[in-house]
XYZ file of C-alpha atoms in Angstrom:
344
model
C 0.316 -0.369 0.383
C 1.245 3.608 -0.976
C 1.573 6.786 1.436
C -0.488 8.277 0.044
C -3.758 4.805 0.178
C -2.348 5.050 3.276
C -2.745 8.322 4.375
C -6.818 8.307 2.803
C -7.486 5.282 4.665
C -6.495 6.419 8.114
C -8.379 9.691 7.159
C -10.927 8.219 6.568
C -11.273 6.795 9.746
C -10.354 10.222 11.331
C -13.860 11.760 9.274
C -15.580 8.030 10.908
C -13.503 8.114 14.459
C -14.962 12.162 14.489
C -18.747 11.815 13.117
C -18.150 13.739 10.051
C -18.230 13.608 6.343
C -14.611 12.415 4.299
C -14.804 16.192 3.339
C -15.094 18.043 6.748
C -12.313 16.205 8.138
C -9.797 17.115 4.958
C -10.723 20.944 5.769
C -10.325 21.007 9.067
C -6.203 19.594 7.767
C -5.678 21.943 5.175
C -6.621 24.615 7.518
C -9.624 25.821 5.639
C -13.259 28.097 6.878
C -16.148 26.876 6.875
C -15.882 23.927 9.247
C -17.820 24.341 12.884
C -15.742 25.092 16.000
C -17.182 22.032 17.238
C -16.328 19.475 13.713
C -13.096 20.572 14.485
C -12.467 19.507 17.422
C -13.692 16.136 17.444
C -11.800 15.534 14.305
C -8.035 16.659 16.126
C -8.771 14.670 19.237
C -9.775 11.353 16.984
C -6.812 12.388 14.778
C -4.859 12.466 18.036
C -6.214 8.911 19.399
C -5.685 7.490 16.125
C -2.253 8.558 15.720
C -2.895 10.855 12.293
C -0.333 13.038 11.239
C -0.987 14.435 8.308
C 1.649 16.061 5.865
C 2.870 19.030 5.800
C 0.619 21.618 3.799
C 1.687 24.533 1.084
C 0.457 27.818 2.144
C -2.889 28.933 -0.304
C -2.725 31.185 -3.162
C -4.892 34.780 -1.054
C -6.757 35.368 -3.541
C -9.808 33.082 -4.237
C -11.562 31.028 -6.418
C -15.411 30.848 -6.241
C -17.458 28.279 -8.504
C -20.129 29.073 -10.200
C -22.503 25.857 -9.993
C -25.081 24.945 -12.893
C -27.531 22.078 -13.641
C -26.011 20.741 -16.489
C -30.396 19.760 -18.159
C -31.235 23.197 -17.851
C -34.729 23.268 -20.761
C -32.946 26.748 -22.238
C -28.756 26.312 -21.993
C -27.385 28.930 -20.851
C -25.525 30.696 -23.118
C -29.403 30.806 -24.866
C -30.348 31.110 -21.478
C -32.247 35.086 -20.670
C -31.800 34.344 -17.337
C -28.925 32.717 -16.216
C -26.896 33.997 -18.129
C -27.307 37.835 -16.619
C -26.944 35.975 -13.259
C -23.621 34.737 -14.154
C -22.652 38.066 -15.092
C -23.787 40.059 -12.795
C -21.201 36.966 -10.427
C -18.416 37.584 -13.081
C -18.818 41.257 -12.460
C -18.773 41.151 -8.699
C -15.994 39.341 -8.609
C -13.083 41.149 -11.194
C -14.341 43.725 -8.590
C -13.152 41.887 -5.645
C -10.100 40.431 -7.920
C -11.488 37.165 -7.780
C -11.271 34.117 -10.418
C -14.855 32.475 -11.606
C -15.125 29.535 -12.490
C -18.586 27.104 -14.125
C -19.078 24.145 -14.015
C -22.098 22.178 -14.192
C -23.883 18.820 -12.330
C -27.081 16.530 -12.615
C -29.805 17.951 -10.837
C -31.189 14.972 -8.652
C -27.240 13.054 -9.028
C -26.181 10.983 -6.124
C -23.009 10.014 -6.557
C -19.915 11.689 -5.168
C -18.386 10.986 -8.624
C -20.180 12.961 -10.672
C -18.933 16.258 -9.156
C -17.284 18.924 -11.921
C -13.730 19.172 -11.976
C -13.848 22.177 -9.976
C -15.081 20.314 -7.346
C -13.605 17.028 -6.569
C -10.235 18.787 -7.291
C -10.715 21.435 -4.509
C -10.171 24.058 -6.720
C -13.242 26.718 -5.565
C -13.224 27.687 -2.186
C -17.010 28.672 -2.092
C -19.409 27.965 -4.163
C -22.212 29.952 -6.044
C -24.973 26.794 -6.108
C -27.301 28.256 -8.547
C -31.286 27.289 -9.529
C -33.252 24.071 -8.421
C -30.986 21.061 -7.756
C -32.146 18.069 -5.537
C -32.017 17.710 -1.504
C -30.332 14.564 -1.776
C -27.943 16.562 -4.739
C -27.870 18.764 -1.728
C -26.349 17.416 0.427
C -23.509 15.850 -1.533
C -22.274 18.890 -1.536
C -22.376 20.030 2.203
C -20.565 16.484 2.258
C -17.318 18.618 -0.121
C -16.397 20.528 3.401
C -17.030 23.336 0.693
C -19.307 26.462 1.573
C -21.981 27.424 -0.321
C -24.826 29.915 -1.346
C -28.238 28.728 -3.429
C -28.941 30.964 -5.470
C -32.557 31.398 -7.033
C -33.758 28.695 -4.556
C -33.819 27.686 -0.386
C -33.963 24.313 0.709
C -35.229 24.448 3.939
C -33.768 21.690 4.809
C -30.248 23.359 5.051
C -28.490 25.717 6.959
C -27.340 27.662 3.744
C -26.995 30.441 3.170
C -29.204 31.828 -0.088
C -30.838 34.588 -1.731
C -33.745 34.843 -4.090
C -36.307 36.717 -5.357
C -39.699 38.088 -3.621
C -41.562 35.317 -5.133
C -44.556 34.859 -3.015
C -44.679 38.790 -3.668
C -44.267 38.223 -7.484
C -47.272 35.950 -6.822
C -49.417 37.948 -5.379
C -48.487 41.139 -7.388
C -48.827 39.891 -10.823
C -52.792 37.475 -9.837
C -53.762 41.112 -8.427
C -52.316 43.142 -11.478
C -54.969 40.746 -13.209
C -57.789 40.714 -10.939
C -57.847 44.120 -10.801
C -57.753 44.924 -15.003
C -59.681 42.177 -15.884
C -63.805 41.971 -16.731
C -65.274 39.180 -14.520
C -61.966 37.337 -13.546
C -61.729 33.210 -14.575
C -58.147 33.399 -12.924
C -56.199 30.474 -14.034
C -51.593 29.312 -13.333
C -49.195 27.706 -15.106
C -46.471 26.773 -13.016
C -43.408 25.662 -12.860
C -42.522 22.569 -10.956
C -43.119 23.115 -7.115
C -40.727 20.906 -5.414
C -38.477 24.357 -7.273
C -38.503 26.669 -4.491
C -38.724 29.996 -6.579
C -41.905 28.258 -8.387
C -43.785 27.099 -5.106
C -43.304 30.244 -3.619
C -45.054 32.468 -6.844
C -48.084 29.808 -6.532
C -48.452 30.864 -2.225
C -48.385 34.532 -4.205
C -50.832 33.160 -6.391
C -52.865 31.744 -3.476
C -52.707 34.501 -0.885
C -54.357 36.563 -4.453
C -57.474 35.197 -4.888
C -57.916 34.453 -1.361
C -58.159 38.236 -0.319
C -61.254 38.823 -3.637
C -62.509 35.834 -1.543
C -62.386 33.553 -5.250
C -62.468 29.684 -4.568
C -58.652 28.203 -5.791
C -59.609 25.040 -7.836
C -56.953 22.194 -8.675
C -58.047 22.745 -12.318
C -57.127 25.256 -13.075
C -53.169 24.934 -11.853
C -50.786 23.049 -14.566
C -47.306 22.774 -13.524
C -44.830 21.890 -16.224
C -41.151 21.864 -16.988
C -40.348 26.309 -17.745
C -40.133 25.465 -21.018
C -42.393 27.404 -24.350
C -42.949 24.281 -25.597
C -44.855 23.518 -21.784
C -46.332 26.502 -21.605
C -47.984 26.377 -25.513
C -49.838 22.653 -23.808
C -51.136 23.980 -20.507
C -52.449 26.838 -22.601
C -55.030 24.188 -24.970
C -55.181 22.289 -21.328
C -56.841 25.779 -19.866
C -58.529 25.991 -22.870
C -60.489 23.089 -23.422
C -61.780 23.246 -19.511
C -65.626 23.763 -19.649
C -65.171 27.576 -18.692
C -62.443 28.365 -19.912
C -59.642 31.146 -17.610
C -59.215 34.574 -18.904
C -56.724 35.807 -16.400
C -54.047 33.648 -16.606
C -51.346 33.914 -14.903
C -47.926 32.466 -15.981
C -44.630 31.443 -13.206
C -41.877 32.347 -15.865
C -41.709 34.220 -19.141
C -40.594 30.619 -21.099
C -44.353 29.809 -20.145
C -45.778 32.690 -21.303
C -43.944 32.825 -24.302
C -45.954 28.659 -25.191
C -49.000 30.259 -23.642
C -49.267 33.365 -25.989
C -48.722 31.597 -29.343
C -51.710 29.035 -28.005
C -54.241 31.675 -27.820
C -53.338 32.929 -31.153
C -53.512 29.728 -32.415
C -57.189 29.793 -31.258
C -58.329 32.748 -32.709
C -58.596 34.349 -29.041
C -57.332 38.500 -29.137
C -54.738 38.519 -25.889
C -55.488 40.900 -24.469
C -59.037 41.499 -25.309
C -60.265 37.651 -24.523
C -57.929 36.521 -22.443
C -54.952 38.417 -20.471
C -51.983 36.921 -19.506
C -48.478 38.061 -17.160
C -45.135 36.282 -17.038
C -42.595 36.005 -14.058
C -39.644 37.412 -14.664
C -38.954 39.901 -17.269
C -36.744 38.075 -20.353
C -35.124 40.287 -23.327
C -38.050 38.714 -25.079
C -40.845 38.960 -22.510
C -40.783 43.247 -24.374
C -40.978 41.635 -27.948
C -44.036 38.999 -28.079
C -46.776 39.884 -29.560
C -48.214 41.454 -27.527
C -45.399 42.593 -25.447
C -45.753 40.898 -22.376
C -46.469 41.910 -19.427
C -44.696 40.895 -16.294
C -42.638 40.268 -12.934
C -38.517 41.451 -13.191
C -36.896 40.431 -11.439
C -32.967 41.445 -10.520
C -31.396 38.821 -12.780
C -28.098 40.548 -12.789
C -28.019 41.296 -8.519
C -29.195 37.428 -7.800
C -25.758 36.500 -9.238
C -23.997 39.562 -7.655
C -25.557 39.432 -3.543
C -24.808 35.090 -3.870
C -21.281 36.382 -4.579
C -21.021 38.484 -1.482
C -23.206 36.593 0.397
C -20.691 33.584 -0.334
C -17.077 36.200 0.997
C -19.074 36.795 3.736
C -19.417 33.152 4.814
C -16.010 32.825 3.781
C -14.386 35.410 6.414
C -17.291 33.921 8.876
C -18.073 30.515 9.324
C -19.375 30.348 12.197
C -22.296 32.684 11.007
C -25.677 31.791 11.027
C -27.330 31.252 7.780
C -28.594 34.224 6.034
C -31.805 34.266 3.365
C -30.970 37.315 0.853
C -34.476 38.783 -0.889
C -34.221 40.662 -3.497
C -37.526 43.127 -4.536
C -39.174 42.754 -7.967
C -41.482 44.873 -9.854
C -44.230 44.784 -11.884
C -43.773 45.880 -15.755
C -46.880 46.804 -17.096
C -46.770 46.764 -21.428
C -49.791 45.072 -22.846
C -51.095 41.565 -22.487
C -53.442 42.081 -20.204
C -56.933 44.137 -20.185
C -56.666 48.062 -19.263
C -60.386 47.847 -18.317
C -61.083 47.365 -14.580
C -62.386 44.636 -13.061
């Protein structure tokens, strides 16, 4: 057995004896941040009991490198994704201003294997991670076990005490639905929503529910279609809603891509927007201003999500013991031409 293999085996034994992950034990001996005092003491005690003596480490460079991790199976790939490309741009700008490097990697959002992690994680090339968008709870568990500090961006998970930065999704859903109910005569509301296991879509749905309750309107599951966020699925969801015995005339879509697909379905059926049916989106991607008619939507400051993620991550690296924080970015209603201007 080589000396390197022996060290890995012993370090694994140290981690097991201390009741921590291998990544956490490695971080203790590498002098990295993000390890609690209790875990650090347990690892050092276990190492002493087992007689483990790590080789002297070389000094780490002063300049920090952050990672930007996105799921590999985006409905729209990053180069043309009008949401996450701006989040990345905001993160890059924030890193440039601070003299930091930013590496980019992708990961299957449902992975359960540590070997599936991108090279920047397996080779420990980053000091911290921006974990952007949806990843499963199992995947977040793996990321936590690497011992690399991370911040969730555009996603939160109640199962983890981890820093996160998100848009004010619940308020955005409420604003969108309220705007429809205020302007559409005799509104029959409906929602085309992204999958509820994604916290941003679930919170937008909560805002939709709150608005219905304030207007004393019943919640009817038949008028809520769950889809992935692509335009094609918004198109099919809209057709399903139009086939109801009493079709809706006030549609809230939980993102603009779904709204664009819904608009196409309405045009195909010969239904005039907004005269016969009003529709509102969420995100304010570039394309939203160029649909027919231009799409009323809820604007998300996408670049600020990325920049704020960098700020939170640097705070975490500097203060590993502080309590987890959730930062909420405000949203704004953008009035265009896809919602009726009549008063209800």
